[in-house]
Short mmCIF file of C-alpha atoms in Angstrom, two decimals:
data_model
loop_
_atom_site.label_atom_id
_atom_site.label_comp_id
_atom_site.label_asym_id
_atom_site.label_seq_id
_atom_site.Cartn_x
_atom_site.Cartn_y
_atom_site.Cartn_z
CA MET A 190 32.35 165.56 78.27
CA HIS A 191 30.97 162.41 80.28
CA GLU A 192 28.57 161.87 83.00
CA VAL A 193 27.89 158.97 85.29
CA THR A 194 24.35 157.61 84.47
CA ASP A 195 24.53 154.91 86.54
CA THR A 196 26.44 152.26 88.61
CA PHE A 197 26.22 148.46 88.98
CA GLU A 198 27.43 145.83 91.32
CA LEU A 199 28.43 142.88 89.64
CA SER A 200 28.14 139.24 91.47
CA SER A 201 31.90 139.31 92.44
CA GLY A 202 31.25 142.42 94.31
CA GLN A 203 33.16 144.60 91.60
CA ARG A 204 31.31 147.68 90.65
CA CYS A 205 31.09 149.18 87.05
CA THR A 206 30.05 152.59 85.88
CA LEU A 207 27.65 153.70 82.96
CA TYR A 208 28.83 156.99 81.52
CA GLN A 209 27.12 158.98 78.90
CA ILE A 210 30.05 160.41 76.53
CA ARG A 211 29.16 163.74 75.19
CA LEU A 212 30.74 163.88 71.77
CA ASP A 213 29.36 165.74 68.72
CA MET A 214 30.84 163.53 66.21
CA ILE A 215 28.96 160.43 67.96
CA PRO A 216 25.70 161.18 69.43
CA ASP A 217 23.80 158.95 71.98
CA TYR A 218 27.20 157.36 72.93
CA TYR A 219 27.66 155.39 76.36
CA LEU A 220 30.42 153.61 77.95
CA LEU A 221 30.17 150.74 80.64
CA SER A 222 33.49 150.84 82.52
CA PHE A 223 35.21 148.28 84.71
CA PRO A 224 37.37 149.93 87.46
CA ARG A 225 41.00 150.64 86.05
CA ASP A 226 42.42 149.86 89.43
CA ALA A 227 40.84 146.45 89.45
CA GLY A 228 42.83 145.07 86.33
CA GLU A 229 41.18 143.03 83.66
CA PRO A 230 37.90 141.51 84.85
CA SER A 231 37.54 137.80 85.51
CA PRO A 232 35.59 135.77 82.87
CA ALA A 233 32.59 135.76 84.99
CA ASP A 234 32.68 139.74 85.15
CA LEU A 235 33.44 139.75 81.61
CA SER A 236 30.28 137.89 80.79
CA GLU A 237 28.18 139.60 83.25
CA MET A 238 29.25 143.04 81.93
CA LEU A 239 28.52 142.10 78.21
CA VAL A 240 24.92 140.95 79.22
CA LEU A 241 24.55 144.01 81.33
CA GLY A 242 25.48 146.19 78.43
CA MET A 243 23.06 144.56 76.14
CA LYS A 244 20.28 144.89 78.51
CA ARG A 245 21.12 148.49 79.20
CA ALA A 246 21.55 149.39 75.43
CA GLN A 247 18.02 147.86 74.94
CA SER A 248 16.46 149.89 77.46
CA LEU A 249 18.08 153.18 76.52
CA ALA A 250 17.35 152.51 72.88
CA ARG A 251 13.82 152.03 73.61
CA ALA A 252 13.72 154.92 75.83
CA ARG A 253 15.57 157.24 73.39
CA VAL A 254 14.40 156.28 70.11
CA GLY A 255 11.39 153.68 70.60
CA ASP A 256 13.03 150.66 69.39
CA PRO A 257 15.03 148.15 71.75
CA GLY A 258 17.06 147.08 68.95
CA ALA A 259 18.28 150.26 67.62
CA TYR A 260 21.95 150.08 69.25
CA SER A 261 25.53 148.69 68.79
CA LEU A 262 27.71 147.25 71.22
CA LEU A 263 31.56 147.55 70.76
CA TYR A 264 34.17 145.87 72.77
CA SER A 265 37.75 145.54 72.27
CA GLY A 266 40.11 143.32 73.89
CA TYR A 267 43.16 144.43 75.64
CA SER A 268 45.60 144.43 72.47
CA ALA A 269 43.06 146.24 70.52
CA ARG A 270 41.96 149.19 72.50
CA ARG A 271 43.56 152.68 72.77
CA GLU A 272 43.04 152.98 76.51
CA GLN A 273 43.87 150.67 79.30
CA GLY A 274 40.78 149.73 81.32
CA TRP A 275 38.05 147.22 80.34
CA HIS A 276 34.87 148.89 78.86
CA VAL A 277 31.97 148.17 76.76
CA HIS A 278 30.76 151.06 74.01
CA ILE A 279 27.15 151.40 73.67
CA VAL A 280 25.98 153.39 70.74
CA LEU A 281 22.41 154.24 69.86
CA LEU A 282 21.64 153.99 66.12
CA THR A 283 18.43 155.27 64.35
CA GLY A 284 19.36 154.19 60.90
CA ARG A 285 21.88 152.84 58.41
CA TRP A 286 23.59 156.35 57.87
CA LYS A 287 24.27 156.81 61.67
CA LYS A 288 25.73 153.44 61.54
CA ALA A 289 27.83 154.13 58.54
CA TRP A 290 28.73 157.34 60.07
CA LEU A 291 30.15 155.55 63.30
CA TYR A 292 32.20 153.13 61.52
CA MET A 293 33.64 156.03 59.56
CA VAL A 294 34.61 157.80 62.68
CA LEU A 295 35.97 154.54 64.17
CA ALA A 296 37.98 153.92 60.91
CA GLY A 297 39.47 157.64 61.05
CA LYS A 298 40.35 157.29 64.77
CA ASN A 299 42.09 153.91 64.24
CA ALA A 300 44.03 155.25 60.96
CA LEU A 301 45.37 157.93 63.08
CA GLN A 302 46.45 155.66 65.81
CA ALA A 303 48.03 153.30 63.48
CA LEU A 304 49.93 156.33 61.73
CA GLY A 305 51.11 157.19 65.44
CA LEU A 306 49.23 160.47 65.25
CA ARG A 307 46.82 159.91 68.08
CA ARG A 308 47.69 158.39 71.55
CA ASP A 309 47.36 154.72 71.83
CA ASP A 310 48.23 152.42 75.04
CA ALA A 311 47.63 148.95 73.39
CA PRO A 312 50.64 146.71 73.57
CA ARG A 313 52.59 146.08 70.43
CA PHE A 314 53.00 142.42 69.33
CA LYS A 315 54.87 141.24 66.40
CA ARG A 316 53.71 138.58 64.03
#
């Protein structure tokens, strides 16, 4: 379902891993992940990983589809993500229809979580 494609060392000495996620519903999907056992990254690690994710997305898009701008990065803060562990989603996109499909899949997954029909580790805050 996923395979390690690369590992990076951040300036702090922490390591992050790039996985290729193989899902039929979302093709060309990668996840840049901070180690779960390291807790939440420092602000410097967070910034470095976002830049690293963007650079890696550009090189993947250039290699896979010939356009370094054909990607989306998705990041969810601690309270908005489904699973524990800090990560950046990288999805290569080749047009509006693929982007529309991505958002439709994400909307469906989030609706299932909101209804309690899909596992969700995010903390619950009351307004």
